Amino acid sequence: MKKIIVTLLLAALVLAAVPALAQNAFTAANGGIVPTIQYVTYEGFGFVEVDFLQDVNYENPTVSVTDASGAPVTAAIVQLDDDDLAFQITDFAADAAYNFTISGVRVGRNGSYTSVSGSFTVPPEGAAVIKKVEYDRDDREIDIEFTALVQYENPTVQVIAADGTPINATIYEWDEDSIEARLESSLNIGSEYMVTVTGVRAAQDTAFGTASLTFTAYDD
């Protein structure tokens, strides 16, 4: 009886290890690194730019996009670069969220090609749009860059962690396409945050409003 129990336990351990072994093999095949999306920017007119944290390579890359209900949206890759790509969607709606998956991408020139996923929001017509957020860990500062020229009226910056914890931010400089703020506390490298700027508008718009972006904190 003891022998049977031991045999069953060993079998269970082997089965439990299979997914981990598969993941380890996949990671090893990719040099221990898989592609990481650093920024996703909606640039207007259906164009979306995806910036990678590392240099990447492609093999027959494709992109698929769905709306919030899961319905497919026509999309096509229009530009490829060493560390970013751009695609365009059609028949999209303003003030709506979308998800995407890019296939046929890998880090560097070795390992297996895989897929990465992300999301973006098409903002309301005429609204200011944040292109990217860069984080300076040493100075606890963030640099918020907009996709186009903007104007301000008593602007504020707020940063929210994934668990809902607010992080106070004080603006110390801004210009026509960016704004810089100093944070009360440090961000965790590799964690996701949402930044919101209030009192901002696109230069051609009439009303001041807000602009938000979810970003991952990397030490630039």
JSON list of C-alpha atoms in Angstrom, two decimals:
[
{"chain": "A", "resi": 1, "resn": "MET", "atom": "CA", "xyz": [0.00, 0.00, 0.00]},
{"chain": "A", "resi": 2, "resn": "LYS", "atom": "CA", "xyz": [2.80, 2.42, 0.90]},
{"chain": "A", "resi": 3, "resn": "LYS", "atom": "CA", "xyz": [4.49, 1.73, -2.41]},
{"chain": "A", "resi": 4, "resn": "ILE", "atom": "CA", "xyz": [1.29, 2.54, -4.31]},
{"chain": "A", "resi": 5, "resn": "ILE", "atom": "CA", "xyz": [0.82, 5.81, -2.40]},
{"chain": "A", "resi": 6, "resn": "VAL", "atom": "CA", "xyz": [4.42, 6.87, -3.06]},
{"chain": "A", "resi": 7, "resn": "THR", "atom": "CA", "xyz": [4.04, 6.07, -6.75]},
{"chain": "A", "resi": 8, "resn": "LEU", "atom": "CA", "xyz": [0.86, 8.14, -7.00]},
{"chain": "A", "resi": 9, "resn": "LEU", "atom": "CA", "xyz": [2.52, 11.06, -5.23]},
{"chain": "A", "resi": 10, "resn": "LEU", "atom": "CA", "xyz": [5.48, 10.95, -7.61]},
{"chain": "A", "resi": 11, "resn": "ALA", "atom": "CA", "xyz": [3.12, 10.89, -10.60]},
{"chain": "A", "resi": 12, "resn": "ALA", "atom": "CA", "xyz": [1.23, 13.90, -9.24]},
{"chain": "A", "resi": 13, "resn": "LEU", "atom": "CA", "xyz": [4.47, 15.82, -8.76]},
{"chain": "A", "resi": 14, "resn": "VAL", "atom": "CA", "xyz": [5.58, 15.06, -12.33]},
{"chain": "A", "resi": 15, "resn": "LEU", "atom": "CA", "xyz": [2.23, 16.22, -13.75]},
{"chain": "A", "resi": 16, "resn": "ALA", "atom": "CA", "xyz": [2.35, 19.41, -11.67]},
{"chain": "A", "resi": 17, "resn": "ALA", "atom": "CA", "xyz": [5.85, 20.11, -12.97]},
{"chain": "A", "resi": 18, "resn": "VAL", "atom": "CA", "xyz": [4.92, 19.80, -16.66]},
{"chain": "A", "resi": 19, "resn": "PRO", "atom": "CA", "xyz": [3.52, 23.36, -17.06]},
{"chain": "A", "resi": 20, "resn": "ALA", "atom": "CA", "xyz": [6.50, 24.81, -15.21]},
{"chain": "A", "resi": 21, "resn": "LEU", "atom": "CA", "xyz": [8.91, 22.81, -17.38]},
{"chain": "A", "resi": 22, "resn": "ALA", "atom": "CA", "xyz": [7.14, 24.00, -20.51]},
{"chain": "A", "resi": 23, "resn": "GLN", "atom": "CA", "xyz": [7.32, 27.60, -19.33]},
{"chain": "A", "resi": 24, "resn": "ASN", "atom": "CA", "xyz": [10.99, 27.22, -18.42]},
{"chain": "A", "resi": 25, "resn": "ALA", "atom": "CA", "xyz": [11.73, 25.74, -21.85]},
{"chain": "A", "resi": 26, "resn": "PHE", "atom": "CA", "xyz": [9.90, 28.62, -23.52]},
{"chain": "A", "resi": 27, "resn": "THR", "atom": "CA", "xyz": [11.76, 31.19, -21.44]},
{"chain": "A", "resi": 28, "resn": "ALA", "atom": "CA", "xyz": [15.10, 29.49, -22.13]},
{"chain": "A", "resi": 29, "resn": "ALA", "atom": "CA", "xyz": [14.37, 29.47, -25.85]},
{"chain": "A", "resi": 30, "resn": "ASN", "atom": "CA", "xyz": [13.88, 33.22, -25.66]},
{"chain": "A", "resi": 31, "resn": "GLY", "atom": "CA", "xyz": [17.10, 33.86, -23.79]},
{"chain": "A", "resi": 32, "resn": "GLY", "atom": "CA", "xyz": [15.14, 34.30, -20.56]},
{"chain": "A", "resi": 33, "resn": "ILE", "atom": "CA", "xyz": [13.34, 37.37, -21.98]},
{"chain": "A", "resi": 34, "resn": "VAL", "atom": "CA", "xyz": [9.94, 37.78, -23.62]},
{"chain": "A", "resi": 35, "resn": "PRO", "atom": "CA", "xyz": [8.81, 40.98, -25.40]},
{"chain": "A", "resi": 36, "resn": "THR", "atom": "CA", "xyz": [7.55, 43.67, -23.06]},
{"chain": "A", "resi": 37, "resn": "ILE", "atom": "CA", "xyz": [5.28, 46.51, -24.17]},
{"chain": "A", "resi": 38, "resn": "GLN", "atom": "CA", "xyz": [6.42, 49.79, -22.64]},
{"chain": "A", "resi": 39, "resn": "TYR", "atom": "CA", "xyz": [4.00, 52.31, -24.18]},
{"chain": "A", "resi": 40, "resn": "VAL", "atom": "CA", "xyz": [0.82, 52.15, -26.23]},
{"chain": "A", "resi": 41, "resn": "THR", "atom": "CA", "xyz": [-0.19, 55.44, -27.84]},
{"chain": "A", "resi": 42, "resn": "TYR", "atom": "CA", "xyz": [-3.30, 56.28, -29.81]},
{"chain": "A", "resi": 43, "resn": "GLU", "atom": "CA", "xyz": [-2.04, 58.88, -32.29]},
{"chain": "A", "resi": 44, "resn": "GLY", "atom": "CA", "xyz": [-5.30, 59.81, -34.00]},
{"chain": "A", "resi": 45, "resn": "PHE", "atom": "CA", "xyz": [-7.09, 58.81, -37.21]},
{"chain": "A", "resi": 46, "resn": "GLY", "atom": "CA", "xyz": [-7.05, 55.17, -36.13]},
{"chain": "A", "resi": 47, "resn": "PHE", "atom": "CA", "xyz": [-3.26, 54.93, -35.78]},
{"chain": "A", "resi": 48, "resn": "VAL", "atom": "CA", "xyz": [-1.79, 53.17, -32.72]},
{"chain": "A", "resi": 49, "resn": "GLU", "atom": "CA", "xyz": [1.91, 53.04, -31.83]},
{"chain": "A", "resi": 50, "resn": "VAL", "atom": "CA", "xyz": [3.30, 50.21, -29.67]},
{"chain": "A", "resi": 51, "resn": "ASP", "atom": "CA", "xyz": [6.75, 50.78, -28.12]},
{"chain": "A", "resi": 52, "resn": "PHE", "atom": "CA", "xyz": [8.70, 47.81, -26.76]},
{"chain": "A", "resi": 53, "resn": "LEU", "atom": "CA", "xyz": [11.06, 47.92, -23.79]},
{"chain": "A", "resi": 54, "resn": "GLN", "atom": "CA", "xyz": [13.67, 45.94, -25.74]},
{"chain": "A", "resi": 55, "resn": "ASP", "atom": "CA", "xyz": [14.77, 45.69, -29.37]},
{"chain": "A", "resi": 56, "resn": "VAL", "atom": "CA", "xyz": [12.65, 43.09, -31.14]},
{"chain": "A", "resi": 57, "resn": "ASN", "atom": "CA", "xyz": [12.47, 41.10, -34.36]},
{"chain": "A", "resi": 58, "resn": "TYR", "atom": "CA", "xyz": [9.47, 39.99, -36.40]},
{"chain": "A", "resi": 59, "resn": "GLU", "atom": "CA", "xyz": [8.40, 37.01, -38.51]},
{"chain": "A", "resi": 60, "resn": "ASN", "atom": "CA", "xyz": [5.21, 37.49, -40.52]},
{"chain": "A", "resi": 61, "resn": "PRO", "atom": "CA", "xyz": [3.80, 39.79, -37.80]},
{"chain": "A", "resi": 62, "resn": "THR", "atom": "CA", "xyz": [0.05, 40.27, -37.53]},
{"chain": "A", "resi": 63, "resn": "VAL", "atom": "CA", "xyz": [-2.24, 42.28, -35.28]},
{"chain": "A", "resi": 64, "resn": "SER", "atom": "CA", "xyz": [-5.78, 41.47, -34.16]},
{"chain": "A", "resi": 65, "resn": "VAL", "atom": "CA", "xyz": [-8.04, 44.01, -32.42]},
{"chain": "A", "resi": 66, "resn": "THR", "atom": "CA", "xyz": [-11.33, 43.64, -30.58]},
{"chain": "A", "resi": 67, "resn": "ASP", "atom": "CA", "xyz": [-13.67, 46.18, -29.01]},
{"chain": "A", "resi": 68, "resn": "ALA", "atom": "CA", "xyz": [-14.99, 46.08, -25.44]},
{"chain": "A", "resi": 69, "resn": "SER", "atom": "CA", "xyz": [-17.65, 43.53, -26.39]},
{"chain": "A", "resi": 70, "resn": "GLY", "atom": "CA", "xyz": [-15.09, 41.22, -28.01]},
{"chain": "A", "resi": 71, "resn": "ALA", "atom": "CA", "xyz": [-16.16, 41.99, -31.58]},
{"chain": "A", "resi": 72, "resn": "PRO", "atom": "CA", "xyz": [-13.27, 42.04, -34.07]},
{"chain": "A", "resi": 73, "resn": "VAL", "atom": "CA", "xyz": [-12.09, 45.33, -35.53]},
{"chain": "A", "resi": 74, "resn": "THR", "atom": "CA", "xyz": [-10.28, 45.55, -38.87]},
{"chain": "A", "resi": 75, "resn": "ALA", "atom": "CA", "xyz": [-6.61, 46.36, -38.28]},
{"chain": "A", "resi": 76, "resn": "ALA", "atom": "CA", "xyz": [-3.36, 46.26, -40.22]},
{"chain": "A", "resi": 77, "resn": "ILE", "atom": "CA", "xyz": [0.29, 46.85, -39.34]},
{"chain": "A", "resi": 78, "resn": "VAL", "atom": "CA", "xyz": [1.59, 49.92, -41.19]},
{"chain": "A", "resi": 79, "resn": "GLN", "atom": "CA", "xyz": [5.11, 50.34, -39.80]},
{"chain": "A", "resi": 80, "resn": "LEU", "atom": "CA", "xyz": [7.79, 48.17, -38.17]},
{"chain": "A", "resi": 81, "resn": "ASP", "atom": "CA", "xyz": [10.92, 49.29, -36.35]},
{"chain": "A", "resi": 82, "resn": "ASP", "atom": "CA", "xyz": [13.56, 47.78, -34.05]},
{"chain": "A", "resi": 83, "resn": "ASP", "atom": "CA", "xyz": [11.70, 48.75, -30.88]},
{"chain": "A", "resi": 84, "resn": "ASP", "atom": "CA", "xyz": [8.21, 49.77, -31.98]},
{"chain": "A", "resi": 85, "resn": "LEU", "atom": "CA", "xyz": [5.48, 49.21, -34.51]},
{"chain": "A", "resi": 86, "resn": "ALA", "atom": "CA", "xyz": [2.35, 51.01, -35.64]},
{"chain": "A", "resi": 87, "resn": "PHE", "atom": "CA", "xyz": [-1.00, 49.69, -36.79]},
{"chain": "A", "resi": 88, "resn": "GLN", "atom": "CA", "xyz": [-4.21, 51.29, -37.99]},
{"chain": "A", "resi": 89, "resn": "ILE", "atom": "CA", "xyz": [-7.80, 50.38, -37.17]},
{"chain": "A", "resi": 90, "resn": "THR", "atom": "CA", "xyz": [-10.91, 51.25, -39.15]},
{"chain": "A", "resi": 91, "resn": "ASP", "atom": "CA", "xyz": [-14.55, 51.76, -38.20]},
{"chain": "A", "resi": 92, "resn": "PHE", "atom": "CA", "xyz": [-13.64, 52.82, -34.65]},
{"chain": "A", "resi": 93, "resn": "ALA", "atom": "CA", "xyz": [-15.62, 54.89, -32.17]},
{"chain": "A", "resi": 94, "resn": "ALA", "atom": "CA", "xyz": [-14.47, 57.86, -30.11]},
{"chain": "A", "resi": 95, "resn": "ASP", "atom": "CA", "xyz": [-14.29, 57.48, -26.33]},
{"chain": "A", "resi": 96, "resn": "ALA", "atom": "CA", "xyz": [-14.06, 53.68, -26.63]},
{"chain": "A", "resi": 97, "resn": "ALA", "atom": "CA", "xyz": [-11.62, 51.01, -25.39]},
{"chain": "A", "resi": 98, "resn": "TYR", "atom": "CA", "xyz": [-9.97, 48.32, -27.51]},
{"chain": "A", "resi": 99, "resn": "ASN", "atom": "CA", "xyz": [-7.73, 45.28, -26.95]},
{"chain": "A", "resi": 100, "resn": "PHE", "atom": "CA", "xyz": [-5.05, 44.02, -29.33]},
{"chain": "A", "resi": 101, "resn": "THR", "atom": "CA", "xyz": [-2.68, 41.08, -29.80]},
{"chain": "A", "resi": 102, "resn": "ILE", "atom": "CA", "xyz": [0.49, 41.21, -31.89]},
{"chain": "A", "resi": 103, "resn": "SER", "atom": "CA", "xyz": [1.86, 37.86, -33.12]},
{"chain": "A", "resi": 104, "resn": "GLY", "atom": "CA", "xyz": [5.22, 36.99, -34.65]},
{"chain": "A", "resi": 105, "resn": "VAL", "atom": "CA", "xyz": [7.52, 39.00, -32.38]},
{"chain": "A", "resi": 106, "resn": "ARG", "atom": "CA", "xyz": [10.53, 38.10, -30.25]},
{"chain": "A", "resi": 107, "resn": "VAL", "atom": "CA", "xyz": [13.28, 39.83, -28.27]},
{"chain": "A", "resi": 108, "resn": "GLY", "atom": "CA", "xyz": [16.54, 40.27, -30.21]},
{"chain": "A", "resi": 109, "resn": "ARG", "atom": "CA", "xyz": [17.60, 37.75, -32.83]},
{"chain": "A", "resi": 110, "resn": "ASN", "atom": "CA", "xyz": [17.37, 34.46, -30.93]},
{"chain": "A", "resi": 111, "resn": "GLY", "atom": "CA", "xyz": [14.59, 32.30, -29.54]},
{"chain": "A", "resi": 112, "resn": "SER", "atom": "CA", "xyz": [10.98, 31.61, -30.49]},
{"chain": "A", "resi": 113, "resn": "TYR", "atom": "CA", "xyz": [8.49, 34.08, -31.91]},
{"chain": "A", "resi": 114, "resn": "THR", "atom": "CA", "xyz": [5.49, 34.69, -29.67]},
{"chain": "A", "resi": 115, "resn": "SER", "atom": "CA", "xyz": [2.59, 37.10, -29.16]},
{"chain": "A", "resi": 116, "resn": "VAL", "atom": "CA", "xyz": [1.99, 40.07, -26.86]},
{"chain": "A", "resi": 117, "resn": "SER", "atom": "CA", "xyz": [-1.24, 41.81, -25.89]},
{"chain": "A", "resi": 118, "resn": "GLY", "atom": "CA", "xyz": [-2.27, 45.26, -24.76]},
{"chain": "A", "resi": 119, "resn": "SER", "atom": "CA", "xyz": [-5.06, 47.81, -24.84]},
{"chain": "A", "resi": 120, "resn": "PHE", "atom": "CA", "xyz": [-5.73, 51.40, -25.82]},
{"chain": "A", "resi": 121, "resn": "THR", "atom": "CA", "xyz": [-8.54, 53.94, -25.73]},
{"chain": "A", "resi": 122, "resn": "VAL", "atom": "CA", "xyz": [-9.71, 56.17, -28.54]},
{"chain": "A", "resi": 123, "resn": "PRO", "atom": "CA", "xyz": [-10.32, 59.50, -26.75]},
{"chain": "A", "resi": 124, "resn": "PRO", "atom": "CA", "xyz": [-13.28, 61.82, -27.24]},
{"chain": "A", "resi": 125, "resn": "GLU", "atom": "CA", "xyz": [-13.02, 64.04, -30.30]},
{"chain": "A", "resi": 126, "resn": "GLY", "atom": "CA", "xyz": [-10.70, 67.01, -29.75]},
{"chain": "A", "resi": 127, "resn": "ALA", "atom": "CA", "xyz": [-9.43, 65.83, -26.34]},
{"chain": "A", "resi": 128, "resn": "ALA", "atom": "CA", "xyz": [-5.80, 66.04, -25.24]},
{"chain": "A", "resi": 129, "resn": "VAL", "atom": "CA", "xyz": [-4.03, 62.67, -25.49]},
{"chain": "A", "resi": 130, "resn": "ILE", "atom": "CA", "xyz": [-1.03, 61.49, -23.44]},
{"chain": "A", "resi": 131, "resn": "LYS", "atom": "CA", "xyz": [1.55, 59.77, -25.65]},
{"chain": "A", "resi": 132, "resn": "LYS", "atom": "CA", "xyz": [3.84, 58.35, -22.96]},
{"chain": "A", "resi": 133, "resn": "VAL", "atom": "CA", "xyz": [5.02, 58.71, -19.36]},
{"chain": "A", "resi": 134, "resn": "GLU", "atom": "CA", "xyz": [8.69, 58.45, -18.38]},
{"chain": "A", "resi": 135, "resn": "TYR", "atom": "CA", "xyz": [9.74, 57.87, -14.77]},
{"chain": "A", "resi": 136, "resn": "ASP", "atom": "CA", "xyz": [12.96, 59.04, -13.09]},
{"chain": "A", "resi": 137, "resn": "ARG", "atom": "CA", "xyz": [13.40, 56.96, -9.96]},
{"chain": "A", "resi": 138, "resn": "ASP", "atom": "CA", "xyz": [16.33, 58.97, -8.56]},
{"chain": "A", "resi": 139, "resn": "ASP", "atom": "CA", "xyz": [14.39, 62.25, -8.55]},
{"chain": "A", "resi": 140, "resn": "ARG", "atom": "CA", "xyz": [10.89, 60.70, -8.15]},
{"chain": "A", "resi": 141, "resn": "GLU", "atom": "CA", "xyz": [9.73, 62.59, -11.24]},
{"chain": "A", "resi": 142, "resn": "ILE", "atom": "CA", "xyz": [7.48, 61.78, -14.17]},
{"chain": "A", "resi": 143, "resn": "ASP", "atom": "CA", "xyz": [7.59, 63.37, -17.61]},
{"chain": "A", "resi": 144, "resn": "ILE", "atom": "CA", "xyz": [4.19, 63.31, -19.35]},
{"chain": "A", "resi": 145, "resn": "GLU", "atom": "CA", "xyz": [4.34, 63.79, -23.12]},
{"chain": "A", "resi": 146, "resn": "PHE", "atom": "CA", "xyz": [1.26, 64.62, -25.21]},
{"chain": "A", "resi": 147, "resn": "THR", "atom": "CA", "xyz": [0.67, 63.55, -28.81]},
{"chain": "A", "resi": 148, "resn": "ALA", "atom": "CA", "xyz": [-0.03, 67.13, -29.92]},
{"chain": "A", "resi": 149, "resn": "LEU", "atom": "CA", "xyz": [0.14, 70.71, -28.68]},
{"chain": "A", "resi": 150, "resn": "VAL", "atom": "CA", "xyz": [-1.93, 71.42, -25.57]},
{"chain": "A", "resi": 151, "resn": "GLN", "atom": "CA", "xyz": [-3.02, 74.31, -23.36]},
{"chain": "A", "resi": 152, "resn": "TYR", "atom": "CA", "xyz": [-3.56, 74.39, -19.59]},
{"chain": "A", "resi": 153, "resn": "GLU", "atom": "CA", "xyz": [-5.90, 75.97, -17.04]},
{"chain": "A", "resi": 154, "resn": "ASN", "atom": "CA", "xyz": [-4.89, 75.29, -13.41]},
{"chain": "A", "resi": 155, "resn": "PRO", "atom": "CA", "xyz": [-3.55, 71.82, -14.30]},
{"chain": "A", "resi": 156, "resn": "THR", "atom": "CA", "xyz": [-3.07, 69.04, -11.76]},
{"chain": "A", "resi": 157, "resn": "VAL", "atom": "CA", "xyz": [-1.45, 65.59, -11.97]},
{"chain": "A", "resi": 158, "resn": "GLN", "atom": "CA", "xyz": [-2.62, 62.51, -10.09]},
{"chain": "A", "resi": 159, "resn": "VAL", "atom": "CA", "xyz": [-1.06, 59.03, -10.10]},
{"chain": "A", "resi": 160, "resn": "ILE", "atom": "CA", "xyz": [-3.03, 55.97, -8.97]},
{"chain": "A", "resi": 161, "resn": "ALA", "atom": "CA", "xyz": [-1.52, 52.53, -8.24]},
{"chain": "A", "resi": 162, "resn": "ALA", "atom": "CA", "xyz": [-3.21, 49.33, -9.46]},
{"chain": "A", "resi": 163, "resn": "ASP", "atom": "CA", "xyz": [-4.67, 48.76, -5.96]},
{"chain": "A", "resi": 164, "resn": "GLY", "atom": "CA", "xyz": [-6.24, 52.23, -5.97]},
{"chain": "A", "resi": 165, "resn": "THR", "atom": "CA", "xyz": [-3.63, 53.93, -3.77]},
{"chain": "A", "resi": 166, "resn": "PRO", "atom": "CA", "xyz": [-3.19, 57.60, -4.79]},
{"chain": "A", "resi": 167, "resn": "ILE", "atom": "CA", "xyz": [0.30, 59.09, -5.07]},
{"chain": "A", "resi": 168, "resn": "ASN", "atom": "CA", "xyz": [0.45, 62.85, -4.73]},
{"chain": "A", "resi": 169, "resn": "ALA", "atom": "CA", "xyz": [2.23, 64.74, -7.51]},
{"chain": "A", "resi": 170, "resn": "THR", "atom": "CA", "xyz": [3.36, 68.37, -7.73]},
{"chain": "A", "resi": 171, "resn": "ILE", "atom": "CA", "xyz": [3.76, 70.01, -11.13]},
{"chain": "A", "resi": 172, "resn": "TYR", "atom": "CA", "xyz": [7.01, 71.96, -11.43]},
{"chain": "A", "resi": 173, "resn": "GLU", "atom": "CA", "xyz": [7.26, 72.57, -15.18]},
{"chain": "A", "resi": 174, "resn": "TRP", "atom": "CA", "xyz": [5.16, 72.43, -18.32]},
{"chain": "A", "resi": 175, "resn": "ASP", "atom": "CA", "xyz": [5.31, 73.50, -21.95]},
{"chain": "A", "resi": 176, "resn": "GLU", "atom": "CA", "xyz": [3.18, 73.19, -25.07]},
{"chain": "A", "resi": 177, "resn": "ASP", "atom": "CA", "xyz": [3.50, 69.41, -25.40]},
{"chain": "A", "resi": 178, "resn": "SER", "atom": "CA", "xyz": [4.61, 68.02, -22.03]},
{"chain": "A", "resi": 179, "resn": "ILE", "atom": "CA", "xyz": [4.28, 68.40, -18.28]},
{"chain": "A", "resi": 180, "resn": "GLU", "atom": "CA", "xyz": [6.63, 67.35, -15.48]},
{"chain": "A", "resi": 181, "resn": "ALA", "atom": "CA", "xyz": [5.71, 66.52, -11.91]},
{"chain": "A", "resi": 182, "resn": "ARG", "atom": "CA", "xyz": [7.50, 65.38, -8.76]},
{"chain": "A", "resi": 183, "resn": "LEU", "atom": "CA", "xyz": [5.97, 62.48, -6.81]},
{"chain": "A", "resi": 184, "resn": "GLU", "atom": "CA", "xyz": [5.53, 62.33, -3.05]},
{"chain": "A", "resi": 185, "resn": "SER", "atom": "CA", "xyz": [6.72, 58.70, -2.99]},
{"chain": "A", "resi": 186, "resn": "SER", "atom": "CA", "xyz": [8.59, 56.36, -5.31]},
{"chain": "A", "resi": 187, "resn": "LEU", "atom": "CA", "xyz": [6.93, 54.03, -7.80]},
{"chain": "A", "resi": 188, "resn": "ASN", "atom": "CA", "xyz": [7.62, 50.30, -7.91]},
{"chain": "A", "resi": 189, "resn": "ILE", "atom": "CA", "xyz": [9.63, 49.41, -10.98]},
{"chain": "A", "resi": 190, "resn": "GLY", "atom": "CA", "xyz": [7.65, 47.09, -13.23]},
{"chain": "A", "resi": 191, "resn": "SER", "atom": "CA", "xyz": [4.27, 47.97, -11.67]},
{"chain": "A", "resi": 192, "resn": "GLU", "atom": "CA", "xyz": [1.33, 49.56, -13.49]},
{"chain": "A", "resi": 193, "resn": "TYR", "atom": "CA", "xyz": [-0.04, 53.02, -12.67]},
{"chain": "A", "resi": 194, "resn": "MET", "atom": "CA", "xyz": [-2.58, 55.39, -14.13]},
{"chain": "A", "resi": 195, "resn": "VAL", "atom": "CA", "xyz": [-1.74, 59.07, -14.50]},
{"chain": "A", "resi": 196, "resn": "THR", "atom": "CA", "xyz": [-4.43, 61.71, -14.98]},
{"chain": "A", "resi": 197, "resn": "VAL", "atom": "CA", "xyz": [-3.87, 65.33, -15.95]},
{"chain": "A", "resi": 198, "resn": "THR", "atom": "CA", "xyz": [-6.72, 67.77, -15.33]},
{"chain": "A", "resi": 199, "resn": "GLY", "atom": "CA", "xyz": [-7.13, 71.26, -16.73]},
{"chain": "A", "resi": 200, "resn": "VAL", "atom": "CA", "xyz": [-5.72, 70.42, -20.15]},
{"chain": "A", "resi": 201, "resn": "ARG", "atom": "CA", "xyz": [-7.06, 70.63, -23.70]},
{"chain": "A", "resi": 202, "resn": "ALA", "atom": "CA", "xyz": [-5.86, 70.08, -27.23]},
{"chain": "A", "resi": 203, "resn": "ALA", "atom": "CA", "xyz": [-4.77, 73.39, -28.74]},
{"chain": "A", "resi": 204, "resn": "GLN", "atom": "CA", "xyz": [-7.68, 73.41, -31.21]},
{"chain": "A", "resi": 205, "resn": "ASP", "atom": "CA", "xyz": [-10.32, 72.41, -28.63]},
{"chain": "A", "resi": 206, "resn": "THR", "atom": "CA", "xyz": [-12.54, 74.82, -26.71]},
{"chain": "A", "resi": 207, "resn": "ALA", "atom": "CA", "xyz": [-13.13, 73.05, -23.37]},
{"chain": "A", "resi": 208, "resn": "PHE", "atom": "CA", "xyz": [-10.55, 72.08, -20.75]},
{"chain": "A", "resi": 209, "resn": "GLY", "atom": "CA", "xyz": [-10.82, 68.50, -19.52]},
{"chain": "A", "resi": 210, "resn": "THR", "atom": "CA", "xyz": [-8.70, 65.52, -18.46]},
{"chain": "A", "resi": 211, "resn": "ALA", "atom": "CA", "xyz": [-6.25, 63.14, -20.10]},
{"chain": "A", "resi": 212, "resn": "SER", "atom": "CA", "xyz": [-5.31, 59.74, -18.66]},
{"chain": "A", "resi": 213, "resn": "LEU", "atom": "CA", "xyz": [-2.91, 56.93, -19.49]},
{"chain": "A", "resi": 214, "resn": "THR", "atom": "CA", "xyz": [-2.02, 53.61, -17.86]},
{"chain": "A", "resi": 215, "resn": "PHE", "atom": "CA", "xyz": [1.74, 53.05, -17.85]},
{"chain": "A", "resi": 216, "resn": "THR", "atom": "CA", "xyz": [4.34, 50.71, -16.39]},
{"chain": "A", "resi": 217, "resn": "ALA", "atom": "CA", "xyz": [7.03, 52.33, -14.26]},
{"chain": "A", "resi": 218, "resn": "TYR", "atom": "CA", "xyz": [10.51, 51.83, -15.71]},
{"chain": "A", "resi": 219, "resn": "ASP", "atom": "CA", "xyz": [13.53, 53.82, -14.60]},
{"chain": "A", "resi": 220, "resn": "ASP", "atom": "CA", "xyz": [14.43, 56.06, -17.51]}
]
